[in-house]
CSV table of N, CA and C in Angstrom, one decimal:
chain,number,residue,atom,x,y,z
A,1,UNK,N,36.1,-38.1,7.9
A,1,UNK,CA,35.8,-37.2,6.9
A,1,UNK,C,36.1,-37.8,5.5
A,2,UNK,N,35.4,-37.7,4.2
A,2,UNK,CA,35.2,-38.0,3.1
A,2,UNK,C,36.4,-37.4,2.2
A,3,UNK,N,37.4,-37.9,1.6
A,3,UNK,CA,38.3,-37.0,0.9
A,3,UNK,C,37.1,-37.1,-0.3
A,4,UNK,N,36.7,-35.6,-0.9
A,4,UNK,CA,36.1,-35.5,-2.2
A,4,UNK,C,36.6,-35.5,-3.4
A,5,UNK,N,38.2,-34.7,-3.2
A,5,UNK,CA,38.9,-34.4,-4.1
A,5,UNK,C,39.4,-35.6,-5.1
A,6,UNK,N,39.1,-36.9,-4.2
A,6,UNK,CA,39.3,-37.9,-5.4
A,6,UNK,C,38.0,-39.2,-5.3
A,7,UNK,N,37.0,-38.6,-4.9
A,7,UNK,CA,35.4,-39.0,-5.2
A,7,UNK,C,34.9,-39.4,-6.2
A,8,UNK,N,34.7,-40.3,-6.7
A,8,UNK,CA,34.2,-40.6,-8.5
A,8,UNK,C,32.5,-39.9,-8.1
A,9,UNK,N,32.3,-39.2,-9.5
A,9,UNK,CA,31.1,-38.6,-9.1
A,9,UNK,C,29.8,-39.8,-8.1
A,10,UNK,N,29.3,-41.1,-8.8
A,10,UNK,CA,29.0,-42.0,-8.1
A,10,UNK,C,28.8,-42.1,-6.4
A,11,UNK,N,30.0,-42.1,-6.1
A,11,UNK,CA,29.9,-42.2,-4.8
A,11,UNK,C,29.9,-41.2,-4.1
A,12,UNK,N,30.0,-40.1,-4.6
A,12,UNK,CA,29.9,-38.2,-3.7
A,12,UNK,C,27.6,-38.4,-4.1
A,13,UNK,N,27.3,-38.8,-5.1
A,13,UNK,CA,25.8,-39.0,-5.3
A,13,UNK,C,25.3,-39.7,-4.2
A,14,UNK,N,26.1,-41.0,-4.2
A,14,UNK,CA,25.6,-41.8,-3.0
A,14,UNK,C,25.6,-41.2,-1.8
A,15,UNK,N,26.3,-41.1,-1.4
A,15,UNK,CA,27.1,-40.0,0.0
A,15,UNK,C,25.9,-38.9,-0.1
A,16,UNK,N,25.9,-38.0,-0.9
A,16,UNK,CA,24.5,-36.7,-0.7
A,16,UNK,C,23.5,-37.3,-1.0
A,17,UNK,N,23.2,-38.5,-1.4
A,17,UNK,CA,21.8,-38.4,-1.7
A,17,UNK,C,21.6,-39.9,-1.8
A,18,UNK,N,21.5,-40.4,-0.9
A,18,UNK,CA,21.6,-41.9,-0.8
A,18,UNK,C,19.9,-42.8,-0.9
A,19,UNK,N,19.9,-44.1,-1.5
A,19,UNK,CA,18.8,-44.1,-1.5
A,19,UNK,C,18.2,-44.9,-0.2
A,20,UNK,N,16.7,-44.1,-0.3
A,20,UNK,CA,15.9,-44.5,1.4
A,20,UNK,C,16.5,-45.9,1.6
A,21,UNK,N,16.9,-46.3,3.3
A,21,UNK,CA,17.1,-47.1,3.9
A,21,UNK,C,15.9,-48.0,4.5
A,22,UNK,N,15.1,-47.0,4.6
A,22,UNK,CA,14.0,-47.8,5.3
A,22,UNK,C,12.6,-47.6,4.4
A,23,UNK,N,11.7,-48.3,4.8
A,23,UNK,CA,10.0,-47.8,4.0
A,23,UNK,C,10.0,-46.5,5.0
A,24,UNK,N,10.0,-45.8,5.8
A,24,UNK,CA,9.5,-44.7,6.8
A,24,UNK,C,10.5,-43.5,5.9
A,25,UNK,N,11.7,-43.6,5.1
A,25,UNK,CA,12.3,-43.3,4.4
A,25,UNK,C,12.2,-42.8,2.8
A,26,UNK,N,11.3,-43.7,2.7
A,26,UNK,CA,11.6,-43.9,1.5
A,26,UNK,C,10.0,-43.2,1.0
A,27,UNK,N,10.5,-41.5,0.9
A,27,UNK,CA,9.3,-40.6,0.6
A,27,UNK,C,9.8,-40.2,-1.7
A,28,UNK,N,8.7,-39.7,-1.2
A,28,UNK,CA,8.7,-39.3,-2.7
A,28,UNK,C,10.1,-38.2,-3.0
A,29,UNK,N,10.5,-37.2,-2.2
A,29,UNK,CA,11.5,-36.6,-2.6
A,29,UNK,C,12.7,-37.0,-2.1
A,30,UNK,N,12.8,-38.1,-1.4
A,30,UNK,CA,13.9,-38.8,-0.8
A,30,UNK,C,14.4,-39.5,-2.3
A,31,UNK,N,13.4,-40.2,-2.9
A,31,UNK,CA,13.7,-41.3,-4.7
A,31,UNK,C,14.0,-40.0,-5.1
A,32,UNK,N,13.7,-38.8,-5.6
A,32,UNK,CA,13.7,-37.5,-6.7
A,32,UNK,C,15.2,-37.1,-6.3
A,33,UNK,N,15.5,-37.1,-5.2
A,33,UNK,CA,17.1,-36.7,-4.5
A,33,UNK,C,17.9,-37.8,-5.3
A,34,UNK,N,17.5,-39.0,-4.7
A,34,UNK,CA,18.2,-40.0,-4.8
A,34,UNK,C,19.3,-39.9,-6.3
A,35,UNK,N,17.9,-39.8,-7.4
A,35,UNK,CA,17.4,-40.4,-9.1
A,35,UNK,C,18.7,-39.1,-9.4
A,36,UNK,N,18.2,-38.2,-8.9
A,36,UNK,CA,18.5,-36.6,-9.8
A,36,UNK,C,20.1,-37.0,-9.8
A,37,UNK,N,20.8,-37.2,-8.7
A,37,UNK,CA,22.0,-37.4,-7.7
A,37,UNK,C,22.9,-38.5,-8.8
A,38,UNK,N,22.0,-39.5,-9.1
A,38,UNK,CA,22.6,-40.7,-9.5
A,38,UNK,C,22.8,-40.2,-11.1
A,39,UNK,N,21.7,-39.9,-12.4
A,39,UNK,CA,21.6,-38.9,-13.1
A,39,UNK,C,23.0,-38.3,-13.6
A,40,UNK,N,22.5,-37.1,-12.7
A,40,UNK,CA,23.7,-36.4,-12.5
A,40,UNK,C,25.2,-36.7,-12.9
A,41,UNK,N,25.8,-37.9,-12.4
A,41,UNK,CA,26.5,-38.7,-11.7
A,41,UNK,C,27.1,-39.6,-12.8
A,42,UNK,N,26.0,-40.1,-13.8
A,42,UNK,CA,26.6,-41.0,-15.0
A,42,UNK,C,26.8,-39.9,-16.1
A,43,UNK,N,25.8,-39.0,-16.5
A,43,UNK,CA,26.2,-37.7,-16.9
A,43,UNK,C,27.8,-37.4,-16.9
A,44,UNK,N,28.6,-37.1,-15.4
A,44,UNK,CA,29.6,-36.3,-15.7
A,44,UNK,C,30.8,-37.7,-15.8
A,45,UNK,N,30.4,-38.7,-15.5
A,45,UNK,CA,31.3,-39.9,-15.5
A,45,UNK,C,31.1,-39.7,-17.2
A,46,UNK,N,30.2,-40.4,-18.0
A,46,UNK,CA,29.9,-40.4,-19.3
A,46,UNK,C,31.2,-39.0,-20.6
A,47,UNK,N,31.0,-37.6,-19.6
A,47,UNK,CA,31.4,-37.1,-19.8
A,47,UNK,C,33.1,-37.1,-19.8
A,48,UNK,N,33.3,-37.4,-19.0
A,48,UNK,CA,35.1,-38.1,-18.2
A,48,UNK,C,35.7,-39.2,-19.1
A,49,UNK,N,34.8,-39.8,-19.4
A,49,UNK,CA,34.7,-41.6,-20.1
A,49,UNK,C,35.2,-41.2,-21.6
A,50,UNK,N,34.1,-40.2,-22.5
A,50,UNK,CA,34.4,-40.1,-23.8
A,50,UNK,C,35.8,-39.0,-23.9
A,51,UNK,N,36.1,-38.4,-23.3
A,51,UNK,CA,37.9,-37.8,-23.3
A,51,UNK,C,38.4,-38.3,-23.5
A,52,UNK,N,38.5,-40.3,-22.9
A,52,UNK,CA,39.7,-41.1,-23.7
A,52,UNK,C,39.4,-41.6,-25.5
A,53,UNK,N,38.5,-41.2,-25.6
A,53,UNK,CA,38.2,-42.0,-26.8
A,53,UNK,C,38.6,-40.7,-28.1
A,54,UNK,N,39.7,-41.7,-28.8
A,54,UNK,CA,40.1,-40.6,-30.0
A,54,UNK,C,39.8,-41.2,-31.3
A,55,UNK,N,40.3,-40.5,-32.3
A,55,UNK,CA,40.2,-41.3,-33.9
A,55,UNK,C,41.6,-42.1,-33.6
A,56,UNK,N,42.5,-42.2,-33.1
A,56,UNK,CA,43.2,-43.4,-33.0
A,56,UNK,C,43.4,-44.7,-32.0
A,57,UNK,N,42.2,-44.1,-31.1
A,57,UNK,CA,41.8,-45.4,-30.3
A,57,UNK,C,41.6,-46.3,-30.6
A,58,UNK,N,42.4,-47.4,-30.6
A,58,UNK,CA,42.1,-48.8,-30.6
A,58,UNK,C,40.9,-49.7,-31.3
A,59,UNK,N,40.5,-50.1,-31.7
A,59,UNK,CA,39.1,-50.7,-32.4
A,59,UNK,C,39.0,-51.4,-31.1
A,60,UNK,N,37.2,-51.4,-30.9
A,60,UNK,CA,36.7,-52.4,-30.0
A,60,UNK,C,35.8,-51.8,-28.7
A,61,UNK,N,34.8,-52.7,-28.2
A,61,UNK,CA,33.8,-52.6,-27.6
A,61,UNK,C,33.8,-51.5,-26.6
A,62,UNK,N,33.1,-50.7,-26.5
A,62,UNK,CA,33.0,-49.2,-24.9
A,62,UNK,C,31.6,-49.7,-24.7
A,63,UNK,N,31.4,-50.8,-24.0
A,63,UNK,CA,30.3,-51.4,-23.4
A,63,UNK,C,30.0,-50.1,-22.2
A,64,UNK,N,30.7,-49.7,-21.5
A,64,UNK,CA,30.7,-48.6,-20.5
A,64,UNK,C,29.8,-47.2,-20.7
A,65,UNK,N,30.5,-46.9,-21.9
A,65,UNK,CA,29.7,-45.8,-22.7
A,65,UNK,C,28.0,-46.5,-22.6
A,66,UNK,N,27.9,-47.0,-23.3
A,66,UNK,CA,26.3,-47.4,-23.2
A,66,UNK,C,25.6,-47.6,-21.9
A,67,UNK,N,26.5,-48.4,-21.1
A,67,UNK,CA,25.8,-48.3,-19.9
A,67,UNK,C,25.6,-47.2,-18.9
A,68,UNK,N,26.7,-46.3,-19.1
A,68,UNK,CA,26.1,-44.9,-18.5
A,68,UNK,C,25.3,-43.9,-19.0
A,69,UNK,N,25.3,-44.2,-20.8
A,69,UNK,CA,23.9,-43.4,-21.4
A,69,UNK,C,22.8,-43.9,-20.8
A,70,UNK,N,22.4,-45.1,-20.4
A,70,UNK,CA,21.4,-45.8,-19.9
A,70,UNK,C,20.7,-45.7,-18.6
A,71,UNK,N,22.2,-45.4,-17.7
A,71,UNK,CA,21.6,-44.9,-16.7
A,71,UNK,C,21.3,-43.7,-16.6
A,72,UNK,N,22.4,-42.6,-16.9
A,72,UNK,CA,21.7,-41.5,-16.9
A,72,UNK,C,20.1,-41.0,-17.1
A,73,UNK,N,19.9,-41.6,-18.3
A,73,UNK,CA,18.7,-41.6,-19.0
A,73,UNK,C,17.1,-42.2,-18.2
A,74,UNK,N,17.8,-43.0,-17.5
A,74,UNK,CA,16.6,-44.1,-16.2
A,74,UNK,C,16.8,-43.5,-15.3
A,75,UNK,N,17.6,-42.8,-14.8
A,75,UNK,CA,17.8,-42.2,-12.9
A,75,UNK,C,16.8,-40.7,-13.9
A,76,UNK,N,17.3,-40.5,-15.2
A,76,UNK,CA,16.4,-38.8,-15.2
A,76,UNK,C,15.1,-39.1,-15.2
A,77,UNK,N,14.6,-40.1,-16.3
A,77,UNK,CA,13.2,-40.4,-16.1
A,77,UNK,C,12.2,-40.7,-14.8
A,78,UNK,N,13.4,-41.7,-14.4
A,78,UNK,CA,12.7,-41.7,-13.0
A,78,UNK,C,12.7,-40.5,-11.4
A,79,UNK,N,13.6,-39.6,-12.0
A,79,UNK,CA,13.4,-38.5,-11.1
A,79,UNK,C,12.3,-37.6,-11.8
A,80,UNK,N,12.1,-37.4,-12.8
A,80,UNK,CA,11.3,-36.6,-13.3
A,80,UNK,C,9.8,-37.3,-13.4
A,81,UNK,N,9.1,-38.8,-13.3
A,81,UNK,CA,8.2,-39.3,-13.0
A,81,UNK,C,7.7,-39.2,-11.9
A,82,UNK,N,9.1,-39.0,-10.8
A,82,UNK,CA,8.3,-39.3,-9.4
A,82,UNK,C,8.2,-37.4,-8.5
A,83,UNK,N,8.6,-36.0,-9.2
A,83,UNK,CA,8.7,-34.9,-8.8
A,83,UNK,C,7.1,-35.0,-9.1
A,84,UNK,N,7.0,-33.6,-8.5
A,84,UNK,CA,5.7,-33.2,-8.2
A,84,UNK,C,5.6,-31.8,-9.6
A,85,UNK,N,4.0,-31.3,-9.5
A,85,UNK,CA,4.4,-30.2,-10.6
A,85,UNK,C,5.1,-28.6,-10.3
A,86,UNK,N,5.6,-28.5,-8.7
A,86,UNK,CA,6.4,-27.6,-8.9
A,86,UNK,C,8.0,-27.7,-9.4
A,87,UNK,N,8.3,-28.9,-9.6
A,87,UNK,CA,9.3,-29.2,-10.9
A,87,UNK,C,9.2,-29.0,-11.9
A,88,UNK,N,8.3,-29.0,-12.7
A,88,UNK,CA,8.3,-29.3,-13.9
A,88,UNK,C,7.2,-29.2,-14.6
A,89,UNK,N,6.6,-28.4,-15.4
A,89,UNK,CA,6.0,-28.5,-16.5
A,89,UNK,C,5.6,-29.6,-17.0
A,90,UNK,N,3.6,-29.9,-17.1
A,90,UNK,CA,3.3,-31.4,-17.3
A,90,UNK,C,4.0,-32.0,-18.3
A,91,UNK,N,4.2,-31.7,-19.4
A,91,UNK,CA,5.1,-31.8,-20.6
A,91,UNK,C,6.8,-32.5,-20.3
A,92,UNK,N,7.1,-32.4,-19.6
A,92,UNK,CA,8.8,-32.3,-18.8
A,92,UNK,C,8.9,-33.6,-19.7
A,93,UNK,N,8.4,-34.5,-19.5
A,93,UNK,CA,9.5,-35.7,-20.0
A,93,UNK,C,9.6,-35.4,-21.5
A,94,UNK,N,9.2,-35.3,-22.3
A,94,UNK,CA,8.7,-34.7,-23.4
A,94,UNK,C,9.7,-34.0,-23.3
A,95,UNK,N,9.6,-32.8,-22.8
A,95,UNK,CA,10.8,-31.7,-22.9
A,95,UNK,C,11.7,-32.2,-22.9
A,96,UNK,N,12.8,-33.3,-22.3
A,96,UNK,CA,14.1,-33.1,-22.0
A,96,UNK,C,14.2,-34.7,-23.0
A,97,UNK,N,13.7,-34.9,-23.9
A,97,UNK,CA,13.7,-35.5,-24.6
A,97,UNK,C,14.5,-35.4,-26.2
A,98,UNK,N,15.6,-35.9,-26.7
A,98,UNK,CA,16.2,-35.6,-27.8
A,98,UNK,C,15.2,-35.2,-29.1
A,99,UNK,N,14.1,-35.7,-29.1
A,99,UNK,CA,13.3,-35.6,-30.4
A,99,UNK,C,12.6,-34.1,-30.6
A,100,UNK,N,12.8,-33.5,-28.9
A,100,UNK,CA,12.2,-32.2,-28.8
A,100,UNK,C,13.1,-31.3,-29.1
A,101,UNK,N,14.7,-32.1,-29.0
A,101,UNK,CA,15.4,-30.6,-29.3
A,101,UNK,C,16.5,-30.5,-28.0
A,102,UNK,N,16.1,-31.3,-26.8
A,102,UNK,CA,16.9,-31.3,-25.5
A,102,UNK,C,18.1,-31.7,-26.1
A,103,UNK,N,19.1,-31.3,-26.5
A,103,UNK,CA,20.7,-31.8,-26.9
A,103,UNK,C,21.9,-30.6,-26.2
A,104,UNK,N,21.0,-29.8,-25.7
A,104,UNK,CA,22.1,-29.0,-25.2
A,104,UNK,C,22.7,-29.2,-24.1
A,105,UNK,N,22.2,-30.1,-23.0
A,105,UNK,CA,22.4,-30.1,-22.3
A,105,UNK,C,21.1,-29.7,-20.7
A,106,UNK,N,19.9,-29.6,-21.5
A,106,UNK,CA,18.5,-29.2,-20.9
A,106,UNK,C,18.2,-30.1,-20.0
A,107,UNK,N,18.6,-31.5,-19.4
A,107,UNK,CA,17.9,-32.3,-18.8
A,107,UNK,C,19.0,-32.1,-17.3
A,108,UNK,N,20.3,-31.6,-17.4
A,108,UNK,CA,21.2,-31.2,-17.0
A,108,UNK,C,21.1,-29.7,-16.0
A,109,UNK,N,20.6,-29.0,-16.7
A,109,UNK,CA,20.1,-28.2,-15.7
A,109,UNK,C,19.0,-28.5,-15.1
A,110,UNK,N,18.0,-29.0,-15.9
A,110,UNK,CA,16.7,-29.7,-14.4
A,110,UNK,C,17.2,-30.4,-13.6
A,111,UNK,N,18.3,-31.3,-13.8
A,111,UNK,CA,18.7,-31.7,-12.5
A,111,UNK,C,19.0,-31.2,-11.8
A,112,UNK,N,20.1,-30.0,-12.0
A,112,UNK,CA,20.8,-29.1,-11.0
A,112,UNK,C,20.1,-28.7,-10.3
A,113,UNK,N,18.6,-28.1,-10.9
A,113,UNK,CA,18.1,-27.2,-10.5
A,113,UNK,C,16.9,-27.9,-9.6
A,114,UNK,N,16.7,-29.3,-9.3
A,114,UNK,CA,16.4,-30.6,-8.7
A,114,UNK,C,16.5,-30.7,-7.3
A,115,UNK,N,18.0,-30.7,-7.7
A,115,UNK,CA,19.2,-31.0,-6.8
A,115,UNK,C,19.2,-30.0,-5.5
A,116,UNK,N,19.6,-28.6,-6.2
A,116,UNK,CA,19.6,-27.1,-5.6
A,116,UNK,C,18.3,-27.2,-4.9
A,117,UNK,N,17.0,-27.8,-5.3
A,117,UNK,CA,15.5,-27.6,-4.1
A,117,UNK,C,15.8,-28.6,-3.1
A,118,UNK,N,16.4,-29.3,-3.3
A,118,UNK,CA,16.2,-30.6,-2.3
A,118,UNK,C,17.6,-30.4,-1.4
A,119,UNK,N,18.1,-29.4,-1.3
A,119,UNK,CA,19.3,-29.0,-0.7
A,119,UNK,C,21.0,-29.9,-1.0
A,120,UNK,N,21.3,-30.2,-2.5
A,120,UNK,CA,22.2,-30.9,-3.1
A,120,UNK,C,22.7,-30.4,-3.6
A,121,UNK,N,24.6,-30.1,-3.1
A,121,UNK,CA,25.0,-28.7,-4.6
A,121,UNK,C,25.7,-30.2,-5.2
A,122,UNK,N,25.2,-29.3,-6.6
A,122,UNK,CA,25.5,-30.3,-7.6
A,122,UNK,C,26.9,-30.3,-7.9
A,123,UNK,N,28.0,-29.7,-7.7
A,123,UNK,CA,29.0,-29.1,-7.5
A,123,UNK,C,29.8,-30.1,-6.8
A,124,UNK,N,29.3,-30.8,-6.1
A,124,UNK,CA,29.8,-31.8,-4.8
A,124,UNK,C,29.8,-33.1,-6.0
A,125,UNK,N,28.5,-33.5,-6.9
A,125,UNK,CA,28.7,-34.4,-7.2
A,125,UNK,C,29.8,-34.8,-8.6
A,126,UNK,N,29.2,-33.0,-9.7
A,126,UNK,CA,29.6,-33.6,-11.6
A,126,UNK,C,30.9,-32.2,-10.9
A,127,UNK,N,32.3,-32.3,-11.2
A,127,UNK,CA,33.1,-31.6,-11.5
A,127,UNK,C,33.3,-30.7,-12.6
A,128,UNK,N,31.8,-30.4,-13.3
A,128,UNK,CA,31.8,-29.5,-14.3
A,128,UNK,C,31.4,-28.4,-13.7
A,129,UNK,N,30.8,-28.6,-12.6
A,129,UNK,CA,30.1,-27.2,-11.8
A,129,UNK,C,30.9,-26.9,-10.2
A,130,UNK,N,30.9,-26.1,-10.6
A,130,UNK,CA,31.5,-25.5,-9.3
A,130,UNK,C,30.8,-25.0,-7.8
A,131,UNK,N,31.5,-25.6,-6.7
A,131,UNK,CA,30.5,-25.8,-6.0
A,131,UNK,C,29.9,-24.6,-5.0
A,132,UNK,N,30.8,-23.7,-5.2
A,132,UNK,CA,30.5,-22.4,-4.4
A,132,UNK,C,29.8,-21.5,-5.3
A,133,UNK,N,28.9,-21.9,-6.6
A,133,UNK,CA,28.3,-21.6,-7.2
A,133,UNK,C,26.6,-22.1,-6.7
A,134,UNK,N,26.6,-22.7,-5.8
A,134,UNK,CA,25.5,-23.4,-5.7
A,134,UNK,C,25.2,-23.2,-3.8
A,135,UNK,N,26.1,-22.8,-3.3
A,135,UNK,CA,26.5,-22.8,-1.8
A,135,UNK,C,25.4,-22.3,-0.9
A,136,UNK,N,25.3,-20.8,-1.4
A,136,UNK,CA,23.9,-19.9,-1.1
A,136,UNK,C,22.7,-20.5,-1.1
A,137,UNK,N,22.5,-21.2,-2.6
A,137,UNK,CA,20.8,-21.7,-2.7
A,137,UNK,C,20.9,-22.7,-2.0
A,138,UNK,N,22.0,-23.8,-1.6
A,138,UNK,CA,21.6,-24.7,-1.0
A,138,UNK,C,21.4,-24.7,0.4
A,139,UNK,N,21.8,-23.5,0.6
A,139,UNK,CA,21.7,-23.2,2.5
A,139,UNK,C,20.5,-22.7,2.8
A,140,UNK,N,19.4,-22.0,1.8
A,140,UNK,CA,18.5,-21.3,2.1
A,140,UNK,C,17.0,-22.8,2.4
């Protein structure tokens, strides 16, 4: 059994939503699980990451930071290229895009709500969401 309670989001992503093992695997909403999962995942790490950083932190490089804005940003793109259009609105990438206005946190719930179709509580992965919030829709 998986202790979760001290899980870096990452590896509870990997664990639910691993990516296909084989080509016979490796379907279109197996990558959309995978992408959403991983996403997700640098999201709330990203989120964890900037807590240490104050106005009296230290001068010097957070190469880390950049690298998880990067992934986040490439696991969402690429879950949202490879969904189908009962995800999403032809528009979607567009949508959850900074220049439209997505700053609130909008690309964050399409994943959740990704996640929640493909039977993933997101809850399990980002510790901002609670996972008995998600329990019901994932079982149906």
């Amino acid at each position: 059994m998986t202790d979760t309670t001290t899980e870096t989001p990452f590896n509870a992503a990997h664990r639910l939503a691993p990516p296909p093992a084989t080509r016979d695997a490796a379907t279109r909403d197996a990558w959309v699980r995978h992408y959403a999962a991983d996403a997700l995942a640098a999201y709330a790490t990203f989120r964890d990451a900037i807590r240490t950083v104050t106005p009296t932190t230290a001068g010097g490089s957070r190469p880390d930071l950049g690298y998880l804005t990067l992934a986040a940003t490439a696991a969402t793109a690429a879950a949202a290229a490879l969904t189908d259009r009962t995800d999403y609105a032809p528009e979607l990438i567009w949508d959850l895009t900074p220049e439209l206005g997505a700053l609130n946190g909008e690309w964050e719930d399409w994943l959740v709500d990704v996640l929640v179709r493909r039977g993933v509580n997101p809850g399990h992965i980002d510790p901002a969401y609670n996972p008995a919030d998600f329990a019901e829709a994932v079982q149906r």
